[in-house]
Short mmCIF file of C-alpha atoms in Angstrom, two decimals:
data_model
loop_
_atom_site.label_atom_id
_atom_site.label_comp_id
_atom_site.label_asym_id
_atom_site.label_seq_id
_atom_site.Cartn_x
_atom_site.Cartn_y
_atom_site.Cartn_z
CA MET A 44 -90.55 107.09 44.05
CA ASP A 45 -90.49 109.89 46.62
CA LYS A 46 -86.93 110.98 47.42
CA SER A 47 -88.13 113.20 50.27
CA LYS A 48 -88.89 110.06 52.31
CA ARG A 49 -85.17 109.22 52.51
CA LYS A 50 -82.25 110.92 54.22
CA VAL A 51 -79.04 111.27 52.24
CA VAL A 52 -76.10 109.28 53.66
CA ILE A 53 -72.53 110.17 52.72
CA ALA A 54 -70.18 107.40 53.87
CA GLY A 55 -66.42 107.25 53.51
CA ASN A 56 -64.60 103.97 52.97
CA TRP A 57 -60.99 104.44 54.00
CA LYS A 58 -60.03 100.95 52.82
CA MET A 59 -56.51 100.00 54.04
CA ASN A 60 -55.38 103.51 54.85
CA MET A 61 -54.64 105.58 57.98
CA THR A 62 -52.89 104.60 61.18
CA PRO A 63 -54.76 105.16 64.48
CA SER A 64 -53.04 108.49 65.05
CA GLU A 65 -53.78 109.59 61.50
CA ALA A 66 -57.38 108.45 61.90
CA LYS A 67 -57.82 110.57 65.03
CA THR A 68 -56.68 113.67 63.16
CA ALA A 69 -58.72 112.95 60.02
CA VAL A 70 -61.96 112.24 61.91
CA ALA A 71 -61.57 115.38 63.99
CA GLU A 72 -60.92 117.49 60.90
CA THR A 73 -63.85 115.95 59.02
CA ALA A 74 -66.13 116.60 61.99
CA LYS A 75 -64.99 120.21 62.21
CA LEU A 76 -65.59 120.85 58.53
CA THR A 77 -69.03 119.18 58.44
CA ASP A 78 -70.32 120.22 61.88
CA SER A 79 -72.92 122.66 60.55
CA MET A 80 -74.04 120.43 57.66
CA ASN A 81 -77.14 118.70 58.96
CA GLY A 82 -78.77 117.83 55.65
CA CYS A 83 -77.32 114.32 55.55
CA ASP A 84 -75.83 111.60 57.71
CA VAL A 85 -72.03 111.43 57.71
CA VAL A 86 -70.24 108.10 58.22
CA LEU A 87 -66.57 107.11 58.10
CA CYS A 88 -65.82 103.39 57.74
CA VAL A 89 -62.30 102.76 59.00
CA PRO A 90 -59.86 99.84 59.34
CA PHE A 91 -60.32 97.69 62.45
CA VAL A 92 -57.22 99.06 64.18
CA ASP A 93 -58.50 102.63 63.76
CA ILE A 94 -61.92 102.10 65.29
CA ALA A 95 -61.07 103.03 68.90
CA SER A 96 -59.33 106.29 67.99
CA ALA A 97 -61.99 107.14 65.38
CA VAL A 98 -64.87 106.56 67.80
CA GLU A 99 -63.15 108.70 70.43
CA ALA A 100 -62.50 111.52 67.94
CA ALA A 101 -66.11 111.40 66.71
CA LYS A 102 -67.71 111.72 70.16
CA GLY A 103 -70.08 114.67 70.34
CA THR A 104 -69.87 115.31 66.60
CA ASN A 105 -72.14 114.58 63.65
CA VAL A 106 -69.76 111.89 62.33
CA LYS A 107 -70.67 108.22 62.79
CA ILE A 108 -68.07 105.46 62.61
CA GLY A 109 -68.36 102.20 60.71
CA ALA A 110 -66.25 99.11 60.02
CA GLN A 111 -65.36 97.64 56.63
CA ASN A 112 -66.27 93.99 57.16
CA VAL A 113 -67.74 91.54 59.68
CA HIS A 114 -67.77 87.76 60.04
CA PHE A 115 -71.01 85.79 59.97
CA GLU A 116 -70.23 83.62 63.01
CA ALA A 117 -70.49 84.89 66.57
CA LYS A 118 -67.16 83.37 67.64
CA GLY A 119 -64.80 80.54 66.83
CA ALA A 120 -61.66 79.49 65.01
CA PHE A 121 -61.65 82.20 62.35
CA THR A 122 -58.21 83.73 62.61
CA GLY A 123 -58.10 87.37 61.62
CA GLU A 124 -61.88 87.83 61.58
CA ILE A 125 -64.10 90.15 63.65
CA SER A 126 -67.59 89.34 64.93
CA ALA A 127 -70.59 91.65 64.98
CA ALA A 128 -70.62 91.66 68.79
CA MET A 129 -66.99 92.75 68.84
CA LEU A 130 -67.76 95.61 66.48
CA LEU A 131 -70.78 96.70 68.45
CA GLU A 132 -68.81 96.92 71.67
CA THR A 133 -66.17 99.12 70.03
CA GLY A 134 -68.84 101.73 69.35
CA VAL A 135 -69.30 101.48 65.59
CA GLU A 136 -72.80 101.90 64.18
CA TYR A 137 -72.28 100.83 60.57
CA VAL A 138 -70.48 98.10 58.67
CA ILE A 139 -69.75 97.75 54.95
CA ILE A 140 -70.55 94.29 53.58
CA GLY A 141 -69.85 92.87 50.13
CA HIS A 142 -67.55 95.57 48.79
CA SER A 143 -66.27 94.71 45.33
CA GLU A 144 -62.71 94.42 46.63
CA ARG A 145 -63.85 91.84 49.19
CA ARG A 146 -65.59 89.94 46.40
CA GLN A 147 -62.68 90.24 43.96
CA TYR A 148 -59.68 89.64 46.22
CA PHE A 149 -61.03 87.66 49.17
CA GLY A 150 -63.56 85.27 47.68
CA GLU A 151 -66.70 86.96 48.97
CA THR A 152 -69.87 85.57 47.42
CA ASP A 153 -73.52 86.52 47.53
CA ALA A 154 -74.04 83.66 50.01
CA THR A 155 -71.39 84.96 52.43
CA VAL A 156 -72.56 88.55 51.94
CA ASN A 157 -76.05 87.42 52.91
CA ALA A 158 -74.75 85.57 55.99
CA ARG A 159 -72.67 88.55 57.11
CA THR A 160 -75.62 90.88 56.60
CA LYS A 161 -77.86 88.73 58.78
CA ALA A 162 -75.24 88.56 61.52
CA ALA A 163 -74.69 92.32 61.51
CA LEU A 164 -78.39 93.13 61.59
CA ALA A 165 -79.04 90.63 64.37
CA ALA A 166 -76.38 92.38 66.47
CA GLY A 167 -77.95 95.78 65.90
CA LEU A 168 -75.52 97.20 63.35
CA LYS A 169 -76.54 99.19 60.31
CA VAL A 170 -75.39 97.62 57.05
CA ILE A 171 -74.03 99.27 53.92
CA LEU A 172 -74.58 96.46 51.42
CA CYS A 173 -72.51 96.75 48.25
CA LEU A 174 -73.32 95.29 44.85
CA GLY A 175 -72.66 96.04 41.20
CA GLU A 176 -71.62 94.71 37.82
CA VAL A 177 -68.19 94.27 36.25
CA LEU A 178 -67.25 95.85 32.93
CA SER A 179 -67.85 92.73 30.85
CA GLU A 180 -71.38 92.42 32.25
CA ARG A 181 -72.17 96.04 31.43
CA GLU A 182 -70.76 95.66 27.92
CA SER A 183 -72.87 92.51 27.47
CA GLY A 184 -76.01 94.46 28.35
CA ILE A 185 -76.88 92.39 31.43
CA THR A 186 -76.40 95.04 34.14
CA SER A 187 -80.09 94.92 35.06
CA GLU A 188 -80.11 91.15 35.45
CA ILE A 189 -76.88 91.13 37.49
CA VAL A 190 -77.82 93.82 40.00
CA SER A 191 -81.35 92.45 40.36
CA MET A 192 -80.00 88.96 41.07
CA GLN A 193 -77.44 90.27 43.54
CA THR A 194 -80.11 92.26 45.36
CA LYS A 195 -82.31 89.19 45.69
CA LEU A 196 -79.49 86.89 46.83
CA ASP A 197 -77.88 89.37 49.22
CA LEU A 198 -81.21 90.22 50.88
CA ALA A 199 -82.56 86.64 51.02
CA GLY A 200 -84.19 86.05 54.38
CA ILE A 201 -83.81 89.67 55.51
CA SER A 202 -87.06 90.83 57.07
CA ALA A 203 -88.99 93.92 56.09
CA GLU A 204 -88.34 95.28 59.58
CA ASP A 205 -84.58 94.79 59.18
CA MET A 206 -84.60 96.75 55.93
CA LYS A 207 -84.83 99.90 58.06
CA ASN A 208 -81.16 99.27 58.89
CA VAL A 209 -79.95 98.40 55.38
CA ILE A 210 -78.37 100.87 52.99
CA VAL A 211 -77.62 99.53 49.50
CA ALA A 212 -74.56 100.91 47.75
CA TYR A 213 -74.49 100.49 43.99
CA GLU A 214 -70.87 100.25 42.95
CA PRO A 215 -70.17 99.52 39.32
CA VAL A 216 -67.02 97.45 39.73
CA TRP A 217 -65.55 98.98 36.59
CA ALA A 218 -65.63 102.40 38.31
CA ILE A 219 -64.02 101.45 41.64
CA GLY A 220 -60.59 103.02 41.97
CA THR A 221 -60.29 103.52 38.22
CA GLY A 222 -61.27 107.15 38.05
CA LEU A 223 -64.14 106.15 35.76
CA THR A 224 -67.60 107.15 36.90
CA ALA A 225 -71.03 106.14 35.72
CA THR A 226 -72.89 109.08 34.24
CA PRO A 227 -75.56 110.51 36.53
CA ASP A 228 -78.22 108.96 34.30
CA GLN A 229 -76.50 105.56 34.40
CA ALA A 230 -76.22 105.72 38.19
CA ASP A 231 -79.84 106.76 38.54
CA GLU A 232 -81.01 104.00 36.19
CA VAL A 233 -79.26 101.20 38.09
CA CYS A 234 -80.19 102.56 41.51
CA GLY A 235 -83.75 102.58 40.18
CA ILE A 236 -83.44 98.92 39.14
CA ILE A 237 -82.28 98.05 42.66
CA ARG A 238 -85.18 100.01 44.13
CA SER A 239 -87.67 98.24 41.88
CA THR A 240 -86.24 94.87 42.92
CA ILE A 241 -86.63 95.83 46.59
CA ALA A 242 -90.24 96.81 45.85
CA ASP A 243 -90.82 93.37 44.34
CA LEU A 244 -89.20 91.66 47.34
CA TYR A 245 -90.96 93.73 49.99
CA SER A 246 -93.24 96.64 49.03
CA ALA A 247 -93.23 99.99 47.31
CA ASP A 248 -93.19 101.71 50.70
CA ILE A 249 -90.04 99.86 51.81
CA ALA A 250 -88.38 100.55 48.46
CA ASP A 251 -89.29 104.22 48.85
CA ALA A 252 -87.70 104.30 52.29
CA THR A 253 -84.48 102.44 51.41
CA VAL A 254 -81.36 104.56 51.01
CA ILE A 255 -79.45 103.63 47.86
CA GLN A 256 -75.99 105.14 47.49
CA TYR A 257 -73.76 105.45 44.45
CA GLY A 258 -70.25 104.14 45.08
CA GLY A 259 -68.22 104.44 41.90
CA SER A 260 -65.59 107.18 42.15
CA MET A 261 -67.93 109.88 43.46
CA ASN A 262 -65.84 112.92 44.31
CA ASP A 263 -66.10 116.61 45.15
CA GLY A 264 -66.34 117.46 41.45
CA ASN A 265 -69.19 115.18 40.39
CA ALA A 266 -71.13 114.68 43.64
CA ALA A 267 -73.70 117.43 43.16
CA GLU A 268 -74.91 116.15 39.79
CA LEU A 269 -75.00 112.51 40.94
CA LEU A 270 -76.87 113.40 44.13
CA SER A 271 -79.45 115.39 42.18
CA LYS A 272 -80.84 112.16 40.71
CA VAL A 273 -84.06 110.84 42.19
CA ASN A 274 -82.76 107.36 42.99
CA VAL A 275 -79.31 108.37 44.29
CA ASP A 276 -79.54 108.93 48.03
CA GLY A 277 -75.89 109.43 48.88
CA GLY A 278 -72.44 108.10 48.19
CA LEU A 279 -69.95 105.51 49.36
CA ILE A 280 -66.76 107.48 48.91
CA GLY A 281 -63.31 105.94 48.54
CA GLY A 282 -60.25 108.09 47.86
CA ALA A 283 -61.91 111.45 48.49
CA SER A 284 -62.91 110.39 52.01
CA LEU A 285 -59.22 110.31 53.01
CA ILE A 286 -58.97 114.07 52.47
CA PRO A 287 -61.30 115.87 54.90
CA ALA A 288 -61.61 119.00 52.75
CA LYS A 289 -62.68 117.01 49.69
CA PHE A 290 -65.02 114.79 51.70
CA ALA A 291 -66.60 117.87 53.27
CA LYS A 292 -67.29 119.23 49.77
CA ILE A 293 -69.27 116.07 48.99
CA VAL A 294 -71.20 116.42 52.24
CA GLU A 295 -71.85 120.05 51.31
CA ALA A 296 -73.20 118.96 47.92
CA ALA A 297 -75.70 116.74 49.74
CA GLN A 298 -77.23 119.67 51.61
CA ALA A 299 -79.36 120.91 48.71
#
């Protein structure tokens, strides 16, 4: 697999943090710190209420704004949900789908992840598609089977053309918010399994071109080593993305 065919993408997932005024300040500071770093794409995925202020603060900078979820229907009686068309009109370019916290706390399944992904792509959004195993699955030695199955189910019916707008984020659930991190070799191995599954579903060329991020507690201290691996094309960053200086260090690590 040729890593030079892919651009590194460093995306922050703010989760349920930052008010609109705080978001404006954080985006502006992140943009200032990363302005000269052109070796990767920089994305901040913010809560729905922060989107307007984040998009405004990011204008004219290298920072792109994303959302953290999207509904699979275009409109209707879905209280509290947001459609892809709504997101698009706010100015976001990316949306996270299938994050482990959505799966764990809000009943997200591979079927709904697939439906949301199709809706987002049809609207013209770029998708950061999350998948990964829980601790019991890793300890049982079935990580490969789990992530391969998730990849197949989550991408079912997604065209080869649409894969140009799909980023896959491997997040070992046991490493999300725990401070635990897969070793660089573990991250590279599983990202490689995902890439091989994409090659089986589509082609080696599409697998070569697909950006696969690591999303399990990547931070400013471990980013460089993780990003050095051939199958790790970036990171989906949680806590560190809330601190512009730390997030900028991760972006800096991606410049090599």
